[in-house]
Tab-separated table of C-alpha atoms and ligand atoms in Angstrom:
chain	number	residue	atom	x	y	z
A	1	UNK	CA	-49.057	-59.742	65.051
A	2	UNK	CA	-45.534	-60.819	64.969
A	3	UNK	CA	-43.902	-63.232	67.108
A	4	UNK	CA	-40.560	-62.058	66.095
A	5	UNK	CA	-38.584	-60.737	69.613
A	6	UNK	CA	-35.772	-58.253	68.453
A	7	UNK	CA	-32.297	-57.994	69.167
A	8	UNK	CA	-31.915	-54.416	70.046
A	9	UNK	CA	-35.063	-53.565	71.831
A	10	UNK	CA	-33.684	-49.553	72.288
A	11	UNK	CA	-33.640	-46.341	69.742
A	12	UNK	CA	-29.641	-46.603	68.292
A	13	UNK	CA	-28.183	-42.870	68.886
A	14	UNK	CA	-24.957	-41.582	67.545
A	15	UNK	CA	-23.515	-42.289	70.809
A	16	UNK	CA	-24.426	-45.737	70.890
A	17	UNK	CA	-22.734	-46.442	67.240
A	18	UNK	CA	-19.612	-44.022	68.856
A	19	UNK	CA	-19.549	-46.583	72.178
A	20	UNK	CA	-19.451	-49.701	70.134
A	21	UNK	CA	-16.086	-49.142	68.756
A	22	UNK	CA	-13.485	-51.144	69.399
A	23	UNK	CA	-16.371	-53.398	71.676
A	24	UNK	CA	-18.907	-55.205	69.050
A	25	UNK	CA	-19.226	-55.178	65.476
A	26	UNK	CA	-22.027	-52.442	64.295
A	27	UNK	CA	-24.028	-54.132	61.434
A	28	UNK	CA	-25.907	-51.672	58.988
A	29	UNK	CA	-28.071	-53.120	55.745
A	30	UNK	CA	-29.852	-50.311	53.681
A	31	UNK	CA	-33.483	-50.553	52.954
A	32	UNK	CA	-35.957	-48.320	50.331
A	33	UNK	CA	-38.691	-48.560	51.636
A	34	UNK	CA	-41.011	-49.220	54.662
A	35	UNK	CA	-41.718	-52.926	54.451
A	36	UNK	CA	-38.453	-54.014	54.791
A	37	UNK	CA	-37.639	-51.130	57.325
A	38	UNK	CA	-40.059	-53.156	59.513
A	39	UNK	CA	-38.192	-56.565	58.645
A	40	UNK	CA	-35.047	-54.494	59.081
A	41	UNK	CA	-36.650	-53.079	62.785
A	42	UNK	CA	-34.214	-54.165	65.684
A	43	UNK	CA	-32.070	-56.452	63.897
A	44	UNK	CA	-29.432	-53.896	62.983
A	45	UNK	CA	-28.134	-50.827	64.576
A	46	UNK	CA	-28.220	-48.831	61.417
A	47	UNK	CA	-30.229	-48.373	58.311
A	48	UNK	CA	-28.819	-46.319	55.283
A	49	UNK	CA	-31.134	-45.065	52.918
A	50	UNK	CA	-28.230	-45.489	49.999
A	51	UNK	CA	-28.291	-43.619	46.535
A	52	UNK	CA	-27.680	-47.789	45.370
A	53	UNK	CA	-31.635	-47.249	45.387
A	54	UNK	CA	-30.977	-45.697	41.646
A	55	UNK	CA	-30.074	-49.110	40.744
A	56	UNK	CA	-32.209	-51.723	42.748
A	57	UNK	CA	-35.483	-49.333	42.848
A	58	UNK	CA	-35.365	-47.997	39.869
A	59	UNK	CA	-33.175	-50.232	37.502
A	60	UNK	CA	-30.812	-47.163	36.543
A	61	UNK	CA	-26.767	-48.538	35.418
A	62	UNK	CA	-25.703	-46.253	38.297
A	63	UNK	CA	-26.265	-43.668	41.270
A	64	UNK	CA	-25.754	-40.918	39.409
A	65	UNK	CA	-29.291	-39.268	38.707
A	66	UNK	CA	-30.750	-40.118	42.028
A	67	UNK	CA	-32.027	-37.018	43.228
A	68	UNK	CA	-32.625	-35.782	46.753
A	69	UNK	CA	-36.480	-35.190	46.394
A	70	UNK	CA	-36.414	-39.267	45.639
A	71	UNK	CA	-33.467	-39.866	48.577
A	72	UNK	CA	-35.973	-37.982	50.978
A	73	UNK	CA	-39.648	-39.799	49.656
A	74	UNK	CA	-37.332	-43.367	50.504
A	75	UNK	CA	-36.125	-41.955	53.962
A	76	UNK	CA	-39.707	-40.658	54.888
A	77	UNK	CA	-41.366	-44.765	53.960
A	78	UNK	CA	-37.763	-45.873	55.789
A	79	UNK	CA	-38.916	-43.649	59.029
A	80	UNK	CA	-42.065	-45.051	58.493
A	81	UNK	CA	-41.448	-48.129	58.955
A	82	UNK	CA	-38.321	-48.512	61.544
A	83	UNK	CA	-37.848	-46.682	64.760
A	84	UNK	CA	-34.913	-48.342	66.766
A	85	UNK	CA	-32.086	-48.536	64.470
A	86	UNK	CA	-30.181	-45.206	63.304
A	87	UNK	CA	-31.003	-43.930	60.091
A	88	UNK	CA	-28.776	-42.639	57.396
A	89	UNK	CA	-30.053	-40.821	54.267
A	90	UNK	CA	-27.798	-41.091	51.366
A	91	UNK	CA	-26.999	-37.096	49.825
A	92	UNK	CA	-27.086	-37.985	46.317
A	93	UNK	CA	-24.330	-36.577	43.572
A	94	UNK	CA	-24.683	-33.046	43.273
A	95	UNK	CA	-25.924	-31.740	46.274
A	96	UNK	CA	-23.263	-31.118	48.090
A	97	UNK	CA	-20.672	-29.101	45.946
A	98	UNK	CA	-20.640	-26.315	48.121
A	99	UNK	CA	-21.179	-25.755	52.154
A	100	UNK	CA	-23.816	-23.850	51.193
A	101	UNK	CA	-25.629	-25.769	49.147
A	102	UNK	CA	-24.989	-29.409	51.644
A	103	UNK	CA	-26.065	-27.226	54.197
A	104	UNK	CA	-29.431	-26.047	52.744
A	105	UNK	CA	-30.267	-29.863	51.615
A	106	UNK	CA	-29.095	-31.440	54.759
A	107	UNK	CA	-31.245	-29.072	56.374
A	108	UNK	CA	-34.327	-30.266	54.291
A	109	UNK	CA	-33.416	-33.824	54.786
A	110	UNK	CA	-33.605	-32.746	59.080
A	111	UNK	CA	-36.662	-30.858	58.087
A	112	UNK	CA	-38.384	-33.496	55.724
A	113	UNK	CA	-37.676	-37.122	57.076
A	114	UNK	CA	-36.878	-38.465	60.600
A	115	UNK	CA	-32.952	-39.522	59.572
A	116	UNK	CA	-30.567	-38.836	62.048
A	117	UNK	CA	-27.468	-38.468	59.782
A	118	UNK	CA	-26.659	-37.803	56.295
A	119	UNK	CA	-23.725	-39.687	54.113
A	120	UNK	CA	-21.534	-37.646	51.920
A	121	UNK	CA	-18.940	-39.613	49.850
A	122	UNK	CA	-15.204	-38.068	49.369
A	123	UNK	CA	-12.335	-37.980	51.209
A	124	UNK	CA	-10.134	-34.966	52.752
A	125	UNK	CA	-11.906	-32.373	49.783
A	126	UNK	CA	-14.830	-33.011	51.559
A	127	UNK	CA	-13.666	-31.824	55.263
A	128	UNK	CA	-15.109	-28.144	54.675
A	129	UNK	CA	-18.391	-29.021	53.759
A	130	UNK	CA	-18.612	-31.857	56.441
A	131	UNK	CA	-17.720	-29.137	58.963
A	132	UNK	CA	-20.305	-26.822	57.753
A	133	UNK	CA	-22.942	-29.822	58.396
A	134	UNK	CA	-21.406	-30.656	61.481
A	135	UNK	CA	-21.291	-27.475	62.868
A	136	UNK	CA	-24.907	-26.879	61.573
A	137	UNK	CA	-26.176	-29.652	64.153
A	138	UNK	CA	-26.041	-32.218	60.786
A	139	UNK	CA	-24.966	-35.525	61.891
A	140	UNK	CA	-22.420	-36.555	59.003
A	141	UNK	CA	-21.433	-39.775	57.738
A	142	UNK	CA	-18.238	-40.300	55.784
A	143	UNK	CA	-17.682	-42.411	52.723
A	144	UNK	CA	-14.146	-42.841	51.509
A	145	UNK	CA	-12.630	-45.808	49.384
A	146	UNK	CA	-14.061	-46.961	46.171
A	147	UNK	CA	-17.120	-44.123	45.787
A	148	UNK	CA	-19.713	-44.927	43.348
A	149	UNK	CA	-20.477	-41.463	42.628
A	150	UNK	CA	-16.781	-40.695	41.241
A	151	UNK	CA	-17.587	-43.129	38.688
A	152	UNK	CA	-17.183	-41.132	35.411
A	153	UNK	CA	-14.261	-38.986	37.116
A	154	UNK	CA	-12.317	-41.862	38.384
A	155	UNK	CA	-12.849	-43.924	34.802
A	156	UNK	CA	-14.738	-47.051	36.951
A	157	UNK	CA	-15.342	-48.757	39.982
A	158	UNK	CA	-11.425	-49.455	41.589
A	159	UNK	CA	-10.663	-51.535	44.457
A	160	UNK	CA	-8.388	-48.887	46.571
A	161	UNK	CA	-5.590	-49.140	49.041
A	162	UNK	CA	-2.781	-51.496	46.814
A	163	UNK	CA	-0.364	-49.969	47.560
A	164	UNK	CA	1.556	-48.104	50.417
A	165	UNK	CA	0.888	-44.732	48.927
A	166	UNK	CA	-2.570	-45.455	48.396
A	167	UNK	CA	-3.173	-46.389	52.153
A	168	UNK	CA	-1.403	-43.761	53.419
A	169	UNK	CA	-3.959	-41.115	51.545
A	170	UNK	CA	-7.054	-43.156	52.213
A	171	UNK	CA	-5.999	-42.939	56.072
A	172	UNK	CA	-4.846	-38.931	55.548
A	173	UNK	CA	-8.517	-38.484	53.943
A	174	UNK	CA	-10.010	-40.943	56.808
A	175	UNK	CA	-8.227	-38.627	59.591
A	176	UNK	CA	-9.346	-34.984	57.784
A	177	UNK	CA	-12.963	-36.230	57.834
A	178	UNK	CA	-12.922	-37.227	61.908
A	179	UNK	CA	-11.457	-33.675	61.864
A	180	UNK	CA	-14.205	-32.117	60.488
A	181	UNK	CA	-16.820	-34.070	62.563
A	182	UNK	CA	-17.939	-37.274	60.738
A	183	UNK	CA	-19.549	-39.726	63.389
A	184	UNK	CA	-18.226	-42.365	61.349
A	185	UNK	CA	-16.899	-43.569	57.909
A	186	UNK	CA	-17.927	-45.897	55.637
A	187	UNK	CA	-14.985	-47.739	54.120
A	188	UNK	CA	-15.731	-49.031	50.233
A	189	UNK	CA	-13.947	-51.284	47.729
A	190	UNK	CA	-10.612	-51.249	50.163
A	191	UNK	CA	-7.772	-54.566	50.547
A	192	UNK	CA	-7.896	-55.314	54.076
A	193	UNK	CA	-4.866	-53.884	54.892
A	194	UNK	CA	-6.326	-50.704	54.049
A	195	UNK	CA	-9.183	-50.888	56.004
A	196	UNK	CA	-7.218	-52.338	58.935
A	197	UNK	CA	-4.809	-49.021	58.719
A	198	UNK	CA	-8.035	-46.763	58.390
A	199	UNK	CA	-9.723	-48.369	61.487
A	200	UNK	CA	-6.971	-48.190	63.405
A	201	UNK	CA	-6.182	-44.935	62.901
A	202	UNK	CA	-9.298	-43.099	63.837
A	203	UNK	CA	-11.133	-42.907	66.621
A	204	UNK	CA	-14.680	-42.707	65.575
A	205	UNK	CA	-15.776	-45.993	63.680
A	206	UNK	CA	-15.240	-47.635	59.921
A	207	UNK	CA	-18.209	-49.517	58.617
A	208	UNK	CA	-16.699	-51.483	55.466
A	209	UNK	CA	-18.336	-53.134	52.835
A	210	UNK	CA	-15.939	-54.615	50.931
A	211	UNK	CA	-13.124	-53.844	52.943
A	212	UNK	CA	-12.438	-57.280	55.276
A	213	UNK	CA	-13.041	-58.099	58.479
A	214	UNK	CA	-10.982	-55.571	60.165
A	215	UNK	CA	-13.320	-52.159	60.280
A	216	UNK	CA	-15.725	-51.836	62.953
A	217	UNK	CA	-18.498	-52.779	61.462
A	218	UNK	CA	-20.280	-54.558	58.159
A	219	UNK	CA	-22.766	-52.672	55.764
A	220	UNK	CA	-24.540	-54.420	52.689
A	221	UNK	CA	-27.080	-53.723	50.175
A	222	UNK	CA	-30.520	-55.379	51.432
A	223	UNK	CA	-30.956	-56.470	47.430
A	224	UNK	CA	-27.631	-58.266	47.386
A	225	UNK	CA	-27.682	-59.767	50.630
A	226	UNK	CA	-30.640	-60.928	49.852
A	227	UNK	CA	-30.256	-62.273	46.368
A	228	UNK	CA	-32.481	-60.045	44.607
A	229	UNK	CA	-30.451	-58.095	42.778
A	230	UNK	CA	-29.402	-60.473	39.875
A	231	UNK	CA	-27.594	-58.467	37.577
A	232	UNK	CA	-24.183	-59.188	39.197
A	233	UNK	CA	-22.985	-60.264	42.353
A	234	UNK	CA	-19.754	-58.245	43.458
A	235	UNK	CA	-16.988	-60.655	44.892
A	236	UNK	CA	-17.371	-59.575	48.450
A	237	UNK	CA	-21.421	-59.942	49.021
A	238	UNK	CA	-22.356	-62.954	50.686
A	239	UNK	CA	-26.054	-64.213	49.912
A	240	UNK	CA	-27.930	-64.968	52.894
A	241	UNK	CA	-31.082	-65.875	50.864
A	242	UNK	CA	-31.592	-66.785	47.091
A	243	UNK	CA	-34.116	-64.415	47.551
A	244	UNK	CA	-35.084	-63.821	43.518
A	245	UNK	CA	-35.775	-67.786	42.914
A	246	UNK	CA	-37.555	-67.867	46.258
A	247	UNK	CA	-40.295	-65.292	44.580
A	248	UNK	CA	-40.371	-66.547	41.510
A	249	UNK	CA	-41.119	-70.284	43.018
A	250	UNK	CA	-43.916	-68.507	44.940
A	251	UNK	CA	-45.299	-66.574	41.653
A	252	UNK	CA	-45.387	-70.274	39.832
A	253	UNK	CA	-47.307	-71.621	42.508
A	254	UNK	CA	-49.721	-68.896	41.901
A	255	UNK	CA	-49.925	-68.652	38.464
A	256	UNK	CA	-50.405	-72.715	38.250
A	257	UNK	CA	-53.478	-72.119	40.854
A	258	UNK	CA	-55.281	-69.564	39.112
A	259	UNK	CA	-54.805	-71.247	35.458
A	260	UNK	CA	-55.843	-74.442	36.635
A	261	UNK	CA	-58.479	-73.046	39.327
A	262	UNK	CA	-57.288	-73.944	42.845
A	263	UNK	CA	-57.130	-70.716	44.231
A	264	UNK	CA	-58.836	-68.999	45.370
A	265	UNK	CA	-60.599	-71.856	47.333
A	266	UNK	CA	-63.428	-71.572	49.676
A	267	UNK	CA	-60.813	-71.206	52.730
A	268	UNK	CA	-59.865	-67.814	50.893
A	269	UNK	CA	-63.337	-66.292	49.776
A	270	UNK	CA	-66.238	-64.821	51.834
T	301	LIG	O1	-25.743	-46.384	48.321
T	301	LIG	C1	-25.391	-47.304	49.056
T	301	LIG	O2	-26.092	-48.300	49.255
T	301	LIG	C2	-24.083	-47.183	49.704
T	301	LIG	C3	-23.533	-48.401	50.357
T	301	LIG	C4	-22.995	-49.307	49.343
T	301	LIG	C5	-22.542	-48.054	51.419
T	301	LIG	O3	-23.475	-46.149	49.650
């Protein structure tokens, strides 16, 4: 049994994460399964089930062919696993091109998994089909700023919100999505100045990841954070582990003791 006391000790609701505006950073990680959901289990007020899963799952270059019957088998272990903190399923590219269509998948995310919210990345475009969701009892988290699933369209991955313009219609797409209903935004790949603009601006709150210090609250990818993910390290994760040499210390250790016959010893057989 654990030993571990957690920091939030009650289920996060959407009016908890609307309250903490403006009062205490909101920290969200995402996780992929149900063994870290556990770890993950009243440390943080929010989990997102994120499409990044393409990539640190299942070792694809990008988020683009995640599909919603995988986003929904991660969110179901995810449920499984954590029960305080809120949980956010990631609506992968393609499933939401039409109110329609968001409207039928959000409704078998609400259906299939316990998530409380769905993410849908785009900025003022988007406002119709967030409405449709939100007005459809579908909790709906925004995602504006550098989006990874306008890769191909936008030509790469580009650090928004250089210039005066630029800010201007990230905040004008920020504002149409609080129209529309969003709970909150997540702010991507923004200067600080941006995300400062954005934050201020609305009143529902910005979770940035790569945006500064001025949104409301702080979002990473478990695999980075962690140090897991070694394929790159974007400038603006901070590694609160070296979590990949960690393993592979602990998999040298066990690979000496079986070759040389020191495990298992009589402590670990019957
Ligand atoms: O998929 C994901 O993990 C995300 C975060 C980077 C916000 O969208």
């Amino acid at each position: 049994m654990s030993i571990h006391t957690p920091k939030i000790d009650k289920r996060v609701t959407l009016t908890t994460i609307a309250k903490m505006k403006g009062v205490e950073p909101i920290t969200m990680v995402t996780a992929y399964d149900a063994l870290f959901a556990q770890l993950f289990d009243g440390e943080v007020e929010m989990i997102l089930v994120g499409d990044s899963l393409n990539m640190s799952f299942l070792g694809k270059e990008d988020t683009l062919s995640a599909t919603l019957d995988q986003m929904i088998y991660h969110t179901q272990a995810v449920c499984n696993g954590a029960s305080l903190p809120l949980i956010v399923l990631d609506m992968p590219f393609g499933s939401y091109t039409t109110p329609e269509q968001a409207i039928t998948n959000a409704t078998r995310v609400y259906q299939e998994t316990k998530a409380q919210a769905v993410k849908i990345e785009g900025g003022k475009e988007r406002a119709p089909i967030i409405e449709a969701l939100t007005q459809n009892a579908i909790a709906v988290l925004g995602h504006i700023g550098l989006m990874p699933q306008y890769l191909r369209s936008d030509g790469g991955y580009k650090v928004r919100g250089k210039s005066q313009k630029d800010i201007d219609q990230l905040v004008e797409d920020a504002l149409a999505l609080e129209r529309a209903g969003a709970f909150a935004i997540v702010v991507e790949g923004v200067k600080p100045e941006a995300a400062h603009a954005i934050t201020e601006a609305l009143s529902i709150p910005t979770i940035g990841i790569g945006a500064g210090s001025a949104t409301d609250g702080q979002v990473l990818v478990w695999s980075d954070m962690f140090g897991f993910f070694e394929a790159f390290k974007p400038k603006f994760v901070k590694q609160y582990l070296n979590g990949a040499s960690q393993i592979r210390k602990g998999l040298t250790r066990y690979r000496d003791e079986v070759k040389n016959r020191a495990f298992p010893s009589k402590e670990y057989s019957y």
